[in-house]
Amino acid sequence: LPPIQAKLLQGLLFGSKEELGEEWKSFFLKSGTIHILAASGLHAGFIYLFFYYALFFVKENIRILLSAFGLWWYVFLLGFSP
């Protein structure tokens, strides 16, 4: 991805606002959408559901367990931030 799109995607997925720069942070703040750049429970839910539905071919109990491990992997990538 081009640099600005890569930084935006990093912000959306990992809640990293530092790389975006003041112009983009100001844009999100003024538009009232700055909250999407914070890793939250909604992001965690999306990650869990992504793994859950991506593993549709696995038995239910195993799928839930693997989805939980996928969520923990995401939390690890975030540095265990709240």
Coordinates of N, CA and C in Angstrom, one line a residue, residues 4-20 28 34-39 43 74 78:
I4 N 0.4 6.6 3.0 CA -0.6 7.2 3.8 C -1.8 6.1 4.0
Q5 N -2.0 5.3 3.0 CA -3.1 4.3 3.2 C -2.6 3.2 4.2
A6 N -1.3 2.9 4.1 CA -0.7 1.9 5.1 C -0.9 2.5 6.5
K7 N -0.6 3.8 6.7 CA -0.7 4.4 8.0 C -2.1 4.4 8.5
L8 N -3.0 4.7 7.6 CA -4.5 4.7 7.9 C -4.9 3.3 8.3
L9 N -4.6 2.3 7.6 CA -4.9 1.0 7.9 C -4.4 0.5 9.2
Q10 N -3.1 0.9 9.5 CA -2.5 0.6 10.8 C -3.3 1.3 11.9
G11 N -3.7 2.5 11.7 CA -4.5 3.2 12.7 C -5.9 2.5 12.9
L12 N -6.5 2.1 11.9 CA -7.8 1.4 12.0 C -7.7 0.1 12.7
L13 N -6.7 -0.7 12.3 CA -6.6 -2.0 12.9 C -5.9 -2.1 14.3
F14 N -5.0 -1.2 14.5 CA -4.2 -1.4 15.7 C -4.3 -0.1 16.7
G15 N -5.1 0.8 16.3 CA -5.3 2.0 17.1 C -4.1 2.9 17.2
S16 N -3.2 2.8 16.2 CA -2.0 3.6 16.2 C -2.2 5.0 15.5
K17 N -2.4 6.0 16.3 CA -2.6 7.4 15.7 C -1.3 8.1 15.5
E18 N -0.2 7.7 16.1 CA 1.0 8.5 16.1 C 1.6 8.6 14.7
E19 N 1.4 7.6 13.9 CA 2.0 7.6 12.5 C 1.2 8.4 11.5
L20 N -0.1 8.8 11.8 CA -0.9 9.5 10.9 C -0.5 10.9 10.6
F28 N -10.0 13.5 11.5 CA -10.8 12.6 12.3 C -11.4 13.2 13.5
I34 N -12.8 10.1 15.4 CA -11.5 9.8 16.0 C -11.6 8.5 16.8
H35 N -12.8 8.1 17.2 CA -12.9 6.9 18.0 C -12.6 5.6 17.2
I36 N -12.7 5.7 15.9 CA -12.4 4.5 15.1 C -10.9 4.2 15.1
L37 N -10.1 5.1 15.5 CA -8.7 4.9 15.6 C -8.2 4.5 16.9
A38 N -9.1 4.0 17.7 CA -8.8 3.4 19.1 C -9.1 2.0 19.1
A39 N -8.2 1.1 19.5 CA -8.5 -0.3 19.7 C -9.5 -0.4 20.8
H43 N -13.4 -3.6 18.0 CA -12.4 -4.1 17.2 C -12.1 -5.6 17.6
Y74 N -4.3 -11.0 18.5 CA -4.5 -9.6 18.2 C -4.2 -8.7 19.4
L78 N -1.3 -5.7 19.9 CA -1.6 -4.4 20.4 C -0.7 -4.0 21.6

